[in-house]
């Protein structure tokens, strides 16, 4: 494992770009608190839950439209250029939001609209990061490369929300979002500077003769990928209400500060960082066993937040939940990289992101009215119970399918 991480970090393009990704992830970690907190502040009286849900959803949901409508413009971009264009757009639009918020002229409708614009290229940016790993690393090191990329993002949750919460104690949310804009500007600058010499580092250049529309077609031709994608979408959807319920629970039910919200996300980030770095140890384990374990484990870890108002059990649950969830992205992405043709990889990953990102966002949008109807803590409990139920259902379906397959094999042998 140490040798694998060393080989990844010695790769020239990754050595330059990974620090920029860490900086931008740190900015996004701060915005996990600031985006929701600003929505709470500018929402009309009695509508905080709805506008918070819309704001958080707008930061991801339009990525689906971008994956489809902008494909003709970016589908032939290398991984590093996909990251660059996404970071550039985010830097520009988040900077606009920050300026309007600091000036005191930002209304909730305009806020949600600008957040939506900022996320248009996010499916491609996310795909670009993992396409870059596949382009510059041999297959045996890709799980490790994926783990570093996902762990950098998750590690930002370790520091970003806590830092965002501390900043919100002294400055307005607009200034925190401005810092996020600067972080994306840093990433964009590094990627654009790296792009001219990037082609020489690619170990397997895409085959331009391949089908240009191969993303969705490849997904449809791989039943295992489709099944994994469907389960992931439902899992992320059930998680979505947490992003609305937690800030509302902290702000209006526990009557606590943004610092506590940041602390919840920080302990989650600690768990994600440790779990993500350990992903390489799971690469030889059955994929579905890992998936089911993560779903059930996350649902169980969320129960303390839904069952009690006490802070300590909730913090422990979030930390354990992060540890369980940490390896998920690296393991699943490695399978997509392995089964997808190199020429279609960025499009396959963009199609995957186009479905998984809005799944969370749709859950967030459902969380708004649900929080308004039953409250933040009850919404957290509902999310936990539904997630556990879903994990049990997936395990049962797979158990039945495995049993049927065994009987069929015995019958064929006879």
mmCIF file of C-alpha atoms in Angstrom:
data_model
loop_
_atom_site.group_PDB
_atom_site.id
_atom_site.type_symbol
_atom_site.label_atom_id
_atom_site.label_comp_id
_atom_site.label_asym_id
_atom_site.label_seq_id
_atom_site.Cartn_x
_atom_site.Cartn_y
_atom_site.Cartn_z
ATOM 1 C CA UNK A 1 0.000 0.000 0.000
ATOM 2 C CA UNK A 2 2.787 2.447 0.864
ATOM 3 C CA UNK A 3 4.486 1.711 -2.467
ATOM 4 C CA UNK A 4 1.230 2.272 -4.352
ATOM 5 C CA UNK A 5 0.641 5.649 -2.719
ATOM 6 C CA UNK A 6 4.265 6.581 -3.450
ATOM 7 C CA UNK A 7 3.879 5.783 -7.159
ATOM 8 C CA UNK A 8 0.709 7.879 -7.354
ATOM 9 C CA UNK A 9 2.294 10.877 -5.651
ATOM 10 C CA UNK A 10 5.368 10.686 -7.903
ATOM 11 C CA UNK A 11 3.224 11.033 -11.037
ATOM 12 C CA UNK A 12 4.006 14.599 -12.301
ATOM 13 C CA UNK A 13 0.500 15.759 -13.275
ATOM 14 C CA UNK A 14 -1.123 14.396 -10.121
ATOM 15 C CA UNK A 15 1.633 15.843 -7.946
ATOM 16 C CA UNK A 16 0.773 19.307 -9.272
ATOM 17 C CA UNK A 17 -3.007 19.051 -9.393
ATOM 18 C CA UNK A 18 -3.827 17.140 -6.196
ATOM 19 C CA UNK A 19 -2.828 20.080 -3.917
ATOM 20 C CA UNK A 20 -5.122 22.347 -5.949
ATOM 21 C CA UNK A 21 -7.941 19.856 -5.556
ATOM 22 C CA UNK A 22 -7.322 19.813 -1.821
ATOM 23 C CA UNK A 23 -7.538 23.631 -1.685
ATOM 24 C CA UNK A 24 -10.808 23.719 -3.639
ATOM 25 C CA UNK A 25 -12.232 20.889 -1.531
ATOM 26 C CA UNK A 26 -11.368 22.900 1.570
ATOM 27 C CA UNK A 27 -13.315 25.838 0.160
ATOM 28 C CA UNK A 28 -16.264 23.590 -0.617
ATOM 29 C CA UNK A 29 -16.067 22.206 2.913
ATOM 30 C CA UNK A 30 -16.525 25.721 4.262
ATOM 31 C CA UNK A 31 -19.434 26.237 1.875
ATOM 32 C CA UNK A 32 -21.177 23.144 3.272
ATOM 33 C CA UNK A 33 -21.945 25.376 6.236
ATOM 34 C CA UNK A 34 -22.082 28.762 4.515
ATOM 35 C CA UNK A 35 -24.471 27.895 1.665
ATOM 36 C CA UNK A 36 -27.107 26.521 4.044
ATOM 37 C CA UNK A 37 -26.522 29.271 6.633
ATOM 38 C CA UNK A 38 -26.921 32.037 4.068
ATOM 39 C CA UNK A 39 -30.161 30.441 2.841
ATOM 40 C CA UNK A 40 -31.493 30.407 6.413
ATOM 41 C CA UNK A 41 -30.618 34.110 6.798
ATOM 42 C CA UNK A 42 -32.163 35.417 3.575
ATOM 43 C CA UNK A 43 -35.245 33.149 3.479
ATOM 44 C CA UNK A 44 -38.639 34.710 4.223
ATOM 45 C CA UNK A 45 -40.041 34.055 7.682
ATOM 46 C CA UNK A 46 -41.275 30.490 8.132
ATOM 47 C CA UNK A 47 -39.696 29.278 4.870
ATOM 48 C CA UNK A 48 -36.139 28.524 5.995
ATOM 49 C CA UNK A 49 -36.457 24.766 5.451
ATOM 50 C CA UNK A 50 -37.769 25.105 1.901
ATOM 51 C CA UNK A 51 -35.183 27.663 0.759
ATOM 52 C CA UNK A 52 -32.334 25.808 2.443
ATOM 53 C CA UNK A 53 -33.342 22.656 0.586
ATOM 54 C CA UNK A 54 -33.546 24.545 -2.713
ATOM 55 C CA UNK A 55 -30.162 26.202 -2.178
ATOM 56 C CA UNK A 56 -28.326 22.996 -1.292
ATOM 57 C CA UNK A 57 -30.038 21.153 -4.160
ATOM 58 C CA UNK A 58 -29.180 23.913 -6.633
ATOM 59 C CA UNK A 59 -25.519 23.440 -5.795
ATOM 60 C CA UNK A 60 -25.676 19.968 -7.426
ATOM 61 C CA UNK A 61 -28.934 19.179 -9.274
ATOM 62 C CA UNK A 62 -28.280 21.133 -12.530
ATOM 63 C CA UNK A 63 -25.181 18.979 -13.104
ATOM 64 C CA UNK A 64 -27.527 16.517 -14.830
ATOM 65 C CA UNK A 65 -28.540 19.136 -17.391
ATOM 66 C CA UNK A 66 -24.928 20.107 -17.871
ATOM 67 C CA UNK A 67 -23.905 16.490 -18.468
ATOM 68 C CA UNK A 68 -26.406 16.236 -21.320
ATOM 69 C CA UNK A 69 -26.558 19.740 -22.801
ATOM 70 C CA UNK A 70 -22.847 20.540 -22.702
ATOM 71 C CA UNK A 71 -21.539 17.135 -23.804
ATOM 72 C CA UNK A 72 -20.886 18.246 -27.383
ATOM 73 C CA UNK A 73 -18.559 20.989 -26.129
ATOM 74 C CA UNK A 74 -16.493 19.114 -23.524
ATOM 75 C CA UNK A 75 -16.735 15.370 -24.174
ATOM 76 C CA UNK A 76 -13.355 15.234 -25.957
ATOM 77 C CA UNK A 77 -11.556 17.184 -23.234
ATOM 78 C CA UNK A 78 -8.850 15.438 -21.259
ATOM 79 C CA UNK A 79 -9.390 14.890 -17.539
ATOM 80 C CA UNK A 80 -7.370 17.941 -16.541
ATOM 81 C CA UNK A 81 -9.295 20.254 -18.896
ATOM 82 C CA UNK A 82 -12.622 18.986 -17.549
ATOM 83 C CA UNK A 83 -11.500 19.855 -14.028
ATOM 84 C CA UNK A 84 -10.289 23.261 -15.253
ATOM 85 C CA UNK A 85 -13.523 24.366 -16.927
ATOM 86 C CA UNK A 86 -15.647 23.266 -13.958
ATOM 87 C CA UNK A 87 -13.390 25.086 -11.483
ATOM 88 C CA UNK A 88 -13.378 28.236 -13.625
ATOM 89 C CA UNK A 89 -17.169 28.398 -13.789
ATOM 90 C CA UNK A 90 -17.523 27.809 -10.051
ATOM 91 C CA UNK A 91 -14.973 30.489 -9.222
ATOM 92 C CA UNK A 92 -16.770 33.071 -11.383
ATOM 93 C CA UNK A 93 -20.331 32.391 -10.191
ATOM 94 C CA UNK A 94 -19.518 31.869 -6.511
ATOM 95 C CA UNK A 95 -17.570 35.129 -6.601
ATOM 96 C CA UNK A 96 -20.701 36.839 -7.927
ATOM 97 C CA UNK A 97 -22.826 35.326 -5.142
ATOM 98 C CA UNK A 98 -20.313 36.480 -2.542
ATOM 99 C CA UNK A 99 -20.245 40.047 -3.850
ATOM 100 C CA UNK A 100 -24.052 40.307 -3.890
ATOM 101 C CA UNK A 101 -24.378 38.750 -0.430
ATOM 102 C CA UNK A 102 -21.794 41.068 1.135
ATOM 103 C CA UNK A 103 -23.527 44.042 -0.507
ATOM 104 C CA UNK A 104 -26.838 42.907 1.038
ATOM 105 C CA UNK A 105 -28.712 42.736 -2.284
ATOM 106 C CA UNK A 106 -28.996 38.951 -2.695
ATOM 107 C CA UNK A 107 -32.526 37.549 -2.588
ATOM 108 C CA UNK A 108 -33.373 33.851 -2.217
ATOM 109 C CA UNK A 109 -34.569 33.402 -5.814
ATOM 110 C CA UNK A 110 -31.437 34.902 -7.361
ATOM 111 C CA UNK A 111 -29.309 32.979 -4.864
ATOM 112 C CA UNK A 112 -30.747 29.620 -5.923
ATOM 113 C CA UNK A 113 -30.453 30.538 -9.615
ATOM 114 C CA UNK A 114 -26.770 31.452 -9.321
ATOM 115 C CA UNK A 115 -25.991 28.299 -7.346
ATOM 116 C CA UNK A 116 -27.644 26.334 -10.147
ATOM 117 C CA UNK A 117 -25.420 27.977 -12.770
ATOM 118 C CA UNK A 118 -22.315 27.239 -10.707
ATOM 119 C CA UNK A 119 -23.059 23.510 -10.764
ATOM 120 C CA UNK A 120 -23.717 23.096 -14.507
ATOM 121 C CA UNK A 121 -20.301 21.585 -15.224
ATOM 122 C CA UNK A 122 -19.909 19.723 -11.951
ATOM 123 C CA UNK A 123 -20.680 16.286 -13.424
ATOM 124 C CA UNK A 124 -17.907 16.837 -15.960
ATOM 125 C CA UNK A 125 -15.500 18.198 -13.351
ATOM 126 C CA UNK A 126 -16.096 15.188 -11.116
ATOM 127 C CA UNK A 127 -15.683 12.859 -14.093
ATOM 128 C CA UNK A 128 -12.508 14.696 -15.086
ATOM 129 C CA UNK A 129 -10.828 14.064 -11.741
ATOM 130 C CA UNK A 130 -11.264 10.284 -11.986
ATOM 131 C CA UNK A 131 -10.634 10.239 -15.747
ATOM 132 C CA UNK A 132 -7.308 11.881 -14.998
ATOM 133 C CA UNK A 133 -6.466 9.055 -12.575
ATOM 134 C CA UNK A 134 -7.226 6.462 -15.268
ATOM 135 C CA UNK A 135 -5.282 8.395 -17.915
ATOM 136 C CA UNK A 136 -2.015 8.681 -16.006
ATOM 137 C CA UNK A 137 -1.948 5.576 -13.761
ATOM 138 C CA UNK A 138 -1.781 1.841 -14.526
ATOM 139 C CA UNK A 139 -4.791 -0.222 -13.446
ATOM 140 C CA UNK A 140 -3.118 -1.653 -10.345
ATOM 141 C CA UNK A 141 -2.700 1.850 -8.905
ATOM 142 C CA UNK A 142 -6.107 3.264 -9.798
ATOM 143 C CA UNK A 143 -7.888 2.284 -6.577
ATOM 144 C CA UNK A 144 -5.134 4.092 -4.700
ATOM 145 C CA UNK A 145 -5.405 7.113 -7.010
ATOM 146 C CA UNK A 146 -9.185 7.144 -6.609
ATOM 147 C CA UNK A 147 -8.751 6.876 -2.847
ATOM 148 C CA UNK A 148 -6.462 9.912 -2.809
ATOM 149 C CA UNK A 149 -8.859 12.006 -4.885
ATOM 150 C CA UNK A 150 -11.908 11.022 -2.830
ATOM 151 C CA UNK A 151 -9.999 11.283 0.448
ATOM 152 C CA UNK A 152 -8.818 14.797 -0.390
ATOM 153 C CA UNK A 153 -12.459 15.746 -0.862
ATOM 154 C CA UNK A 154 -13.486 13.979 2.321
ATOM 155 C CA UNK A 155 -10.547 15.351 4.281
ATOM 156 C CA UNK A 156 -11.781 18.832 3.426
ATOM 157 C CA UNK A 157 -14.864 18.002 5.479
ATOM 158 C CA UNK A 158 -12.467 17.464 8.356
ATOM 159 C CA UNK A 159 -11.307 21.097 8.304
ATOM 160 C CA UNK A 160 -13.634 23.010 5.987
ATOM 161 C CA UNK A 161 -16.911 22.988 7.942
ATOM 162 C CA UNK A 162 -15.173 23.667 11.239
ATOM 163 C CA UNK A 163 -13.270 26.578 9.681
ATOM 164 C CA UNK A 164 -16.474 27.770 8.029
ATOM 165 C CA UNK A 165 -18.299 27.635 11.344
ATOM 166 C CA UNK A 166 -15.540 29.632 13.051
ATOM 167 C CA UNK A 167 -15.536 32.235 10.276
ATOM 168 C CA UNK A 168 -19.317 32.570 10.434
ATOM 169 C CA UNK A 169 -18.960 33.572 14.067
ATOM 170 C CA UNK A 170 -17.093 36.711 12.936
ATOM 171 C CA UNK A 171 -18.040 37.364 9.289
ATOM 172 C CA UNK A 172 -21.138 36.964 7.126
ATOM 173 C CA UNK A 173 -21.716 33.846 4.953
ATOM 174 C CA UNK A 174 -20.919 35.887 1.838
ATOM 175 C CA UNK A 175 -17.273 36.162 2.869
ATOM 176 C CA UNK A 176 -17.016 32.400 3.420
ATOM 177 C CA UNK A 177 -18.460 31.769 -0.050
ATOM 178 C CA UNK A 178 -15.925 34.278 -1.394
ATOM 179 C CA UNK A 179 -13.159 32.120 0.064
ATOM 180 C CA UNK A 180 -14.675 29.118 -1.730
ATOM 181 C CA UNK A 181 -14.595 31.088 -5.000
ATOM 182 C CA UNK A 182 -10.902 31.853 -4.482
ATOM 183 C CA UNK A 183 -10.174 28.171 -3.798
ATOM 184 C CA UNK A 184 -11.727 27.176 -7.131
ATOM 185 C CA UNK A 185 -9.779 29.933 -8.865
ATOM 186 C CA UNK A 186 -6.574 28.390 -7.484
ATOM 187 C CA UNK A 187 -7.528 24.947 -8.824
ATOM 188 C CA UNK A 188 -8.465 26.392 -12.222
ATOM 189 C CA UNK A 189 -5.137 28.223 -12.503
ATOM 190 C CA UNK A 190 -3.144 25.059 -11.689
ATOM 191 C CA UNK A 191 -5.109 22.951 -14.177
ATOM 192 C CA UNK A 192 -4.827 25.455 -17.017
ATOM 193 C CA UNK A 193 -1.077 25.725 -16.372
ATOM 194 C CA UNK A 194 -0.716 21.924 -16.378
ATOM 195 C CA UNK A 195 -2.868 21.252 -19.451
ATOM 196 C CA UNK A 196 -0.325 22.102 -22.204
ATOM 197 C CA UNK A 197 2.146 19.406 -21.100
ATOM 198 C CA UNK A 198 -0.451 16.987 -19.808
ATOM 199 C CA UNK A 199 -0.675 14.794 -22.934
ATOM 200 C CA UNK A 200 2.879 13.548 -22.457
ATOM 201 C CA UNK A 201 1.960 12.067 -19.062
ATOM 202 C CA UNK A 202 -1.038 10.075 -20.322
ATOM 203 C CA UNK A 203 -0.274 6.350 -20.377
ATOM 204 C CA UNK A 204 -3.192 5.390 -22.597
ATOM 205 C CA UNK A 205 -4.606 8.136 -24.795
ATOM 206 C CA UNK A 206 -8.256 7.850 -25.766
ATOM 207 C CA UNK A 207 -9.072 6.202 -29.071
ATOM 208 C CA UNK A 208 -10.842 8.909 -31.071
ATOM 209 C CA UNK A 209 -12.264 6.297 -33.450
ATOM 210 C CA UNK A 210 -14.486 4.949 -30.675
ATOM 211 C CA UNK A 211 -18.156 5.759 -30.469
ATOM 212 C CA UNK A 212 -18.492 9.369 -29.361
ATOM 213 C CA UNK A 213 -21.823 8.660 -27.663
ATOM 214 C CA UNK A 214 -20.482 5.697 -25.732
ATOM 215 C CA UNK A 215 -21.224 6.900 -22.174
ATOM 216 C CA UNK A 216 -24.850 5.943 -21.771
ATOM 217 C CA UNK A 217 -24.461 3.022 -24.196
ATOM 218 C CA UNK A 218 -21.655 1.540 -22.129
ATOM 219 C CA UNK A 219 -23.738 1.823 -18.958
ATOM 220 C CA UNK A 220 -26.676 0.070 -20.606
ATOM 221 C CA UNK A 221 -24.437 -2.768 -21.767
ATOM 222 C CA UNK A 222 -23.108 -3.517 -18.275
ATOM 223 C CA UNK A 223 -25.833 -4.968 -15.972
ATOM 224 C CA UNK A 224 -23.485 -4.882 -12.976
ATOM 225 C CA UNK A 225 -22.760 -1.205 -13.501
ATOM 226 C CA UNK A 226 -26.455 -0.422 -13.947
ATOM 227 C CA UNK A 227 -27.322 -2.264 -10.744
ATOM 228 C CA UNK A 228 -24.574 -0.519 -8.811
ATOM 229 C CA UNK A 229 -25.643 2.827 -10.252
ATOM 230 C CA UNK A 230 -29.289 2.273 -9.290
ATOM 231 C CA UNK A 231 -28.411 1.277 -5.719
ATOM 232 C CA UNK A 232 -26.042 4.251 -5.403
ATOM 233 C CA UNK A 233 -28.724 6.678 -6.574
ATOM 234 C CA UNK A 234 -31.244 5.425 -4.009
ATOM 235 C CA UNK A 235 -28.611 5.468 -1.272
ATOM 236 C CA UNK A 236 -27.651 9.069 -2.063
ATOM 237 C CA UNK A 237 -31.319 10.068 -2.295
ATOM 238 C CA UNK A 238 -31.987 8.745 1.201
ATOM 239 C CA UNK A 239 -28.950 10.643 2.467
ATOM 240 C CA UNK A 240 -30.104 13.939 0.894
ATOM 241 C CA UNK A 241 -32.532 15.065 3.648
ATOM 242 C CA UNK A 242 -29.651 14.978 6.144
ATOM 243 C CA UNK A 243 -28.073 18.046 4.506
ATOM 244 C CA UNK A 244 -31.236 20.045 5.217
ATOM 245 C CA UNK A 245 -32.267 18.479 8.512
ATOM 246 C CA UNK A 246 -28.923 18.855 10.259
ATOM 247 C CA UNK A 247 -28.510 22.648 9.857
ATOM 248 C CA UNK A 248 -32.172 23.225 10.716
ATOM 249 C CA UNK A 249 -31.896 20.952 13.758
ATOM 250 C CA UNK A 250 -28.783 22.788 14.965
ATOM 251 C CA UNK A 251 -30.052 26.316 14.261
ATOM 252 C CA UNK A 252 -33.730 26.167 15.220
ATOM 253 C CA UNK A 253 -34.208 23.114 17.462
ATOM 254 C CA UNK A 254 -30.946 22.947 19.399
ATOM 255 C CA UNK A 255 -30.556 26.765 19.237
ATOM 256 C CA UNK A 256 -26.816 26.285 18.699
ATOM 257 C CA UNK A 257 -24.312 28.181 16.570
ATOM 258 C CA UNK A 258 -22.854 27.407 13.169
ATOM 259 C CA UNK A 259 -19.746 26.124 14.962
ATOM 260 C CA UNK A 260 -21.654 23.052 16.157
ATOM 261 C CA UNK A 261 -22.861 22.365 12.617
ATOM 262 C CA UNK A 262 -19.263 22.614 11.454
ATOM 263 C CA UNK A 263 -18.195 20.206 14.202
ATOM 264 C CA UNK A 264 -20.710 17.587 13.069
ATOM 265 C CA UNK A 265 -19.337 17.694 9.531
ATOM 266 C CA UNK A 266 -15.774 17.746 10.826
ATOM 267 C CA UNK A 267 -16.064 14.456 12.746
ATOM 268 C CA UNK A 268 -17.771 12.990 9.686
ATOM 269 C CA UNK A 269 -14.753 14.122 7.668
ATOM 270 C CA UNK A 270 -12.335 12.475 10.114
ATOM 271 C CA UNK A 271 -14.099 9.163 9.600
ATOM 272 C CA UNK A 272 -14.217 9.621 5.810
ATOM 273 C CA UNK A 273 -10.504 10.392 5.662
ATOM 274 C CA UNK A 274 -9.505 7.270 7.585
ATOM 275 C CA UNK A 275 -11.985 5.081 5.698
ATOM 276 C CA UNK A 276 -10.987 6.496 2.320
ATOM 277 C CA UNK A 277 -7.276 5.913 2.862
ATOM 278 C CA UNK A 278 -8.054 2.311 3.813
ATOM 279 C CA UNK A 279 -9.979 1.689 0.582
ATOM 280 C CA UNK A 280 -7.056 -0.132 -1.007
ATOM 281 C CA UNK A 281 -7.348 -2.928 1.531
ATOM 282 C CA UNK A 282 -10.893 -3.668 0.299
ATOM 283 C CA UNK A 283 -10.146 -3.899 -3.421
ATOM 284 C CA UNK A 284 -10.202 -7.725 -3.432
ATOM 285 C CA UNK A 285 -13.419 -8.048 -1.394
ATOM 286 C CA UNK A 286 -16.821 -8.739 -3.049
ATOM 287 C CA UNK A 287 -18.188 -5.417 -4.303
ATOM 288 C CA UNK A 288 -21.786 -5.975 -3.239
ATOM 289 C CA UNK A 289 -20.760 -7.028 0.259
ATOM 290 C CA UNK A 290 -18.979 -3.670 0.623
ATOM 291 C CA UNK A 291 -21.947 -1.755 -0.794
ATOM 292 C CA UNK A 292 -24.508 -3.405 1.475
ATOM 293 C CA UNK A 293 -22.281 -3.000 4.532
ATOM 294 C CA UNK A 294 -21.863 0.712 3.823
ATOM 295 C CA UNK A 295 -25.604 1.270 3.367
ATOM 296 C CA UNK A 296 -26.541 -0.548 6.567
ATOM 297 C CA UNK A 297 -23.664 0.985 8.507
ATOM 298 C CA UNK A 298 -24.484 4.552 7.498
ATOM 299 C CA UNK A 299 -28.150 4.111 8.413
ATOM 300 C CA UNK A 300 -27.228 2.723 11.833
ATOM 301 C CA UNK A 301 -24.676 5.509 12.426
ATOM 302 C CA UNK A 302 -27.357 8.124 11.760
ATOM 303 C CA UNK A 303 -29.721 6.756 14.424
ATOM 304 C CA UNK A 304 -28.194 8.669 17.399
ATOM 305 C CA UNK A 305 -28.924 12.006 15.700
ATOM 306 C CA UNK A 306 -32.531 10.976 15.130
ATOM 307 C CA UNK A 307 -33.153 9.434 18.550
ATOM 308 C CA UNK A 308 -31.686 12.030 20.907
ATOM 309 C CA UNK A 309 -30.946 15.744 21.201
ATOM 310 C CA UNK A 310 -27.679 15.045 22.998
ATOM 311 C CA UNK A 311 -24.615 16.236 21.099
ATOM 312 C CA UNK A 312 -22.089 13.536 22.067
ATOM 313 C CA UNK A 313 -23.970 10.502 20.630
ATOM 314 C CA UNK A 314 -24.614 12.411 17.418
ATOM 315 C CA UNK A 315 -20.940 13.275 17.036
ATOM 316 C CA UNK A 316 -19.928 9.641 17.584
ATOM 317 C CA UNK A 317 -22.501 8.495 15.047
ATOM 318 C CA UNK A 318 -21.292 10.971 12.421
ATOM 319 C CA UNK A 319 -17.665 9.918 12.957
ATOM 320 C CA UNK A 320 -18.486 6.208 12.591
ATOM 321 C CA UNK A 321 -20.715 6.966 9.612
ATOM 322 C CA UNK A 322 -17.841 8.740 7.876
ATOM 323 C CA UNK A 323 -15.497 5.800 8.541
ATOM 324 C CA UNK A 324 -18.011 3.405 6.998
ATOM 325 C CA UNK A 325 -18.749 5.584 3.983
ATOM 326 C CA UNK A 326 -15.111 6.543 3.259
ATOM 327 C CA UNK A 327 -14.149 3.695 0.836
ATOM 328 C CA UNK A 328 -17.380 3.849 -1.175
ATOM 329 C CA UNK A 329 -16.354 6.262 -3.937
ATOM 330 C CA UNK A 330 -12.891 4.808 -4.555
ATOM 331 C CA UNK A 331 -14.099 1.212 -4.828
ATOM 332 C CA UNK A 332 -17.091 1.955 -7.048
ATOM 333 C CA UNK A 333 -15.143 4.293 -9.338
ATOM 334 C CA UNK A 334 -12.425 1.662 -9.853
ATOM 335 C CA UNK A 335 -15.045 -0.721 -11.220
ATOM 336 C CA UNK A 336 -16.286 1.915 -13.658
ATOM 337 C CA UNK A 337 -12.706 2.579 -14.785
ATOM 338 C CA UNK A 338 -12.042 -1.125 -15.295
ATOM 339 C CA UNK A 339 -15.191 -1.926 -17.293
ATOM 340 C CA UNK A 340 -15.388 1.230 -19.424
ATOM 341 C CA UNK A 341 -13.440 1.628 -22.689
ATOM 342 C CA UNK A 342 -10.770 4.369 -22.342
ATOM 343 C CA UNK A 343 -12.291 6.450 -25.149
ATOM 344 C CA UNK A 344 -15.669 6.596 -23.373
ATOM 345 C CA UNK A 345 -14.461 6.824 -19.775
ATOM 346 C CA UNK A 346 -15.036 10.538 -19.194
ATOM 347 C CA UNK A 347 -18.517 10.260 -20.709
ATOM 348 C CA UNK A 348 -19.367 7.179 -18.644
ATOM 349 C CA UNK A 349 -18.227 8.885 -15.439
ATOM 350 C CA UNK A 350 -20.074 12.076 -16.380
ATOM 351 C CA UNK A 351 -23.244 10.051 -16.998
ATOM 352 C CA UNK A 352 -22.737 8.376 -13.622
ATOM 353 C CA UNK A 353 -22.275 11.740 -11.907
ATOM 354 C CA UNK A 354 -25.266 13.115 -13.794
ATOM 355 C CA UNK A 355 -27.433 10.563 -11.997
ATOM 356 C CA UNK A 356 -25.753 10.286 -8.596
ATOM 357 C CA UNK A 357 -25.309 14.024 -7.941
ATOM 358 C CA UNK A 358 -28.983 14.913 -8.506
ATOM 359 C CA UNK A 359 -30.030 11.873 -6.479
ATOM 360 C CA UNK A 360 -28.633 13.582 -3.410
ATOM 361 C CA UNK A 361 -30.067 16.897 -4.573
ATOM 362 C CA UNK A 362 -33.543 15.402 -4.993
ATOM 363 C CA UNK A 363 -33.280 14.009 -1.498
ATOM 364 C CA UNK A 364 -32.283 17.465 -0.308
ATOM 365 C CA UNK A 365 -35.308 18.999 -2.049
ATOM 366 C CA UNK A 366 -37.574 16.431 -0.373
ATOM 367 C CA UNK A 367 -35.876 17.254 2.910
ATOM 368 C CA UNK A 368 -37.054 20.875 2.797
ATOM 369 C CA UNK A 369 -40.814 20.239 3.073
ATOM 370 C CA UNK A 370 -40.190 17.165 5.245
ATOM 371 C CA UNK A 371 -38.246 19.242 7.784
ATOM 372 C CA UNK A 372 -40.979 21.875 7.678
ATOM 373 C CA UNK A 373 -43.610 19.204 8.371
ATOM 374 C CA UNK A 374 -41.966 17.048 11.063
ATOM 375 C CA UNK A 375 -38.808 18.887 12.184
ATOM 376 C CA UNK A 376 -35.090 18.339 11.749
ATOM 377 C CA UNK A 377 -34.488 15.525 14.247
ATOM 378 C CA UNK A 378 -37.474 13.484 13.058
ATOM 379 C CA UNK A 379 -36.262 13.867 9.468
ATOM 380 C CA UNK A 380 -32.870 12.502 10.486
ATOM 381 C CA UNK A 381 -34.578 9.500 12.102
ATOM 382 C CA UNK A 382 -36.709 8.864 9.015
ATOM 383 C CA UNK A 383 -33.613 8.972 6.793
ATOM 384 C CA UNK A 384 -31.795 6.498 9.069
ATOM 385 C CA UNK A 385 -34.681 3.998 9.180
ATOM 386 C CA UNK A 386 -35.332 4.136 5.429
ATOM 387 C CA UNK A 387 -31.627 3.647 4.702
ATOM 388 C CA UNK A 388 -31.450 0.560 6.920
ATOM 389 C CA UNK A 389 -34.615 -0.818 5.310
ATOM 390 C CA UNK A 390 -33.152 -0.244 1.869
ATOM 391 C CA UNK A 391 -29.920 -2.024 2.800
ATOM 392 C CA UNK A 392 -31.867 -5.033 4.052
ATOM 393 C CA UNK A 393 -33.931 -5.062 0.834
ATOM 394 C CA UNK A 394 -30.807 -4.983 -1.364
ATOM 395 C CA UNK A 395 -29.263 -7.814 0.661
ATOM 396 C CA UNK A 396 -32.462 -9.865 0.304
ATOM 397 C CA UNK A 397 -32.661 -9.332 -3.462
ATOM 398 C CA UNK A 398 -29.013 -10.264 -3.923
ATOM 399 C CA UNK A 399 -29.461 -13.311 -1.691
ATOM 400 C CA UNK A 400 -32.396 -14.480 -3.778
ATOM 401 C CA UNK A 401 -30.482 -13.857 -7.013
ATOM 402 C CA UNK A 402 -27.488 -15.790 -5.681
ATOM 403 C CA UNK A 403 -29.720 -18.699 -4.625
ATOM 404 C CA UNK A 404 -31.415 -18.794 -8.020
ATOM 405 C CA UNK A 405 -28.027 -18.728 -9.743
ATOM 406 C CA UNK A 406 -26.774 -21.640 -7.650
ATOM 407 C CA UNK A 407 -29.873 -23.747 -8.413
ATOM 408 C CA UNK A 408 -29.478 -22.966 -12.106
ATOM 409 C CA UNK A 409 -25.820 -24.022 -12.011
ATOM 410 C CA UNK A 410 -26.712 -27.284 -10.289
ATOM 411 C CA UNK A 411 -29.465 -27.957 -12.803
ATOM 412 C CA UNK A 412 -27.171 -27.284 -15.734
ATOM 413 C CA UNK A 413 -24.486 -29.559 -14.237
ATOM 414 C CA UNK A 414 -27.049 -32.338 -13.790
#
